[in-house]
Amino acid sequence: MPVRIQTEDFDIGREIAALRAANTKVGAVASFIGTVRDVNDGNAVATLTLEHYPGMTEKALEDIVAEARSRWRIIDATVIHRVGELKPLDQIVLVVVVGEHRGDAFAACEFLMDYLKTRAPFWKKEQTPEGSRWVDARGSDDIAAERWVKPKQDVA
Amino acid sequence: MPVRIQTEDFDIGREIAALRAANTKVGAVASFIGTVRDVNDGNAVATLTLEHYPGMTEKALEDIVAEARSRWRIIDATVIHRVGELKPLDQIVLVVVVGEHRGDAFAACEFLMDYLKTRAPFWKKEQTPEGSRWVDARGSDDIAAERWVKPKQDVA
Amino acid sequence: MIKVLYFAKLREDLGKASEELALPGGVTTVAGLRAHLMARGATWQSALEQGRALRVAVNHEMAEPGTPVHAGDEVAFFPPVTGG
Amino acid sequence: MIKVLYFAKLREDLGKASEELALPGGVTTVAGLRAHLMARGATWQSALEQGRALRVAVNHEMAEPGTPVHAGDEVAFFPPVTGG
């Protein structure tokens, strides 16, 4: 399964090994891990709670992976996103893309993260010493995702 | 040490953990592994021998890491390149970049690989059933590296 | 009947995670359903009147104000996503 | 004296990994040293006459034909790199 939503932690080495074992043509492995920082907007973060929309989340991530496969020459990909309670320094998200060559693997990996950030239904709530608050969406994430939008084709 | 040339294999999980342990501000970990494919230009590859230029290799890689640090807002980076005899499916090269945000980490990681491919003094020789041959440099690697060349600044 | 879901801050503001309701007469789109829910009172009015900061999905696909809503659909209202 | 190194296919073609030699009279640049080495005979001529497919480093830095060469320098000749 290329897409997993789980409360448990993940191991990048094991996930890369699984993708590589399935295909000996792999020459390039691009990956990304997002982690909980211990400071956000200047406030110390005690814990983070990740809520999601079961059913839609899996579909959204599978659609994003299918889109990456259609745009770049890649061999396979894994996306893991954790939900529930997380602490500072915990891992949140993992994207691994394997391909024959590095250019397509890098592009697809960055695309998956940018689209996941703006299209997959996850929400973060921070618990700080001053109380809890929902994390605001970042304009920079919308800008990052916009880069990948293809110009609309004219239909003749 | 951010740059290592070694005959031994490496463990991406351990390298990421070391970089993260050194800095709690990390929110983004971008990484790349290059591996030995079992086919190159249509020929089965038995083993690969990696030669390098001791002394210059370390300097070239350190210069590339310093250049990445000057261009992007990253926290730290590790580059490991293996030399000596390698078999199909072996890992060859690892680049890990940690930063606060993913855009800079991704860009620096891809830049490090592109520059390493064209500027670090390593040479690959393949042993195939038909004999051994030095691997030709790829024009696509020069093109990939060219993307990062800044236009020369006019000095007023 | 349709199923309506609320997530994150919206769920907290409304004190409700989901409900089933008969598709109200005259409601044929996302915009129509939103207007119908806002008419429930001040809490609903302010929670759903967040302008562009509100997102809607119909049957697990991101939707627009003009997206049709039919009996049997699952419609979800939520704030902009913040995963990753 | 200067130290001259040869790598990869060039090392094999020349049958030599390194040598120390007195900086030849009149040689002040990479291009001058290359011409001096090519004058050693057919093997050297063909190995070093690979046009742009030859790379040169002086003291561990990539060099151009016009890069100066001084006594005490380490000069390396090699094919385009193929690591990564």
mmCIF file of C-alpha atoms in Angstrom, chain B residues 51-53 56 59 81 93 116-118 120-125 134-135 137, chain D residues 5 7-9 11-12 57 60-62 74 76 78-84:
data_model
loop_
_atom_site.group_PDB
_atom_site.id
_atom_site.type_symbol
_atom_site.label_atom_id
_atom_site.label_comp_id
_atom_site.label_asym_id
_atom_site.label_seq_id
_atom_site.Cartn_x
_atom_site.Cartn_y
_atom_site.Cartn_z
ATOM 1 C CA GLU B 51 37.935 5.432 -7.953
ATOM 2 C CA HIS B 52 38.439 8.895 -6.517
ATOM 3 C CA TYR B 53 41.083 11.575 -5.985
ATOM 4 C CA MET B 56 40.548 16.775 -3.749
ATOM 5 C CA LYS B 59 37.660 19.491 -0.616
ATOM 6 C CA HIS B 81 30.081 8.736 -0.993
ATOM 7 C CA VAL B 93 25.847 8.054 -2.323
ATOM 8 C CA LEU B 116 28.538 16.377 -6.850
ATOM 9 C CA LYS B 117 27.761 14.576 -10.116
ATOM 10 C CA THR B 118 29.714 17.077 -12.200
ATOM 11 C CA ALA B 120 33.489 15.798 -7.366
ATOM 12 C CA PRO B 121 36.382 13.644 -8.670
ATOM 13 C CA PHE B 122 34.866 10.140 -8.687
ATOM 14 C CA TRP B 123 35.013 7.711 -11.607
ATOM 15 C CA LYS B 124 33.002 4.528 -12.112
ATOM 16 C CA LYS B 125 34.239 1.430 -13.900
ATOM 17 C CA TRP B 134 34.751 3.179 -17.722
ATOM 18 C CA VAL B 135 31.331 4.768 -17.426
ATOM 19 C CA ALA B 137 29.892 11.118 -18.261
ATOM 20 C CA LEU D 5 48.543 12.742 -11.084
ATOM 21 C CA PHE D 7 43.121 9.124 -12.810
ATOM 22 C CA ALA D 8 40.703 6.528 -14.165
ATOM 23 C CA LYS D 9 40.999 5.755 -17.901
ATOM 24 C CA ARG D 11 45.843 6.423 -15.567
ATOM 25 C CA GLU D 12 45.276 3.132 -17.374
ATOM 26 C CA ALA D 57 42.876 20.311 -11.335
ATOM 27 C CA HIS D 60 42.674 20.275 -5.711
ATOM 28 C CA GLU D 61 40.805 23.038 -7.566
ATOM 29 C CA MET D 62 39.332 22.625 -11.048
ATOM 30 C CA GLU D 74 49.994 19.318 -7.589
ATOM 31 C CA ALA D 76 45.925 16.242 -11.858
ATOM 32 C CA PHE D 78 41.454 13.085 -15.484
ATOM 33 C CA PRO D 79 38.337 12.325 -17.565
ATOM 34 C CA PRO D 80 34.978 13.973 -16.791
ATOM 35 C CA VAL D 81 33.775 12.740 -13.408
ATOM 36 C CA THR D 82 31.098 10.044 -13.074
ATOM 37 C CA GLY D 83 30.349 9.755 -9.346
ATOM 38 C CA GLY D 84 27.044 9.916 -7.546
#
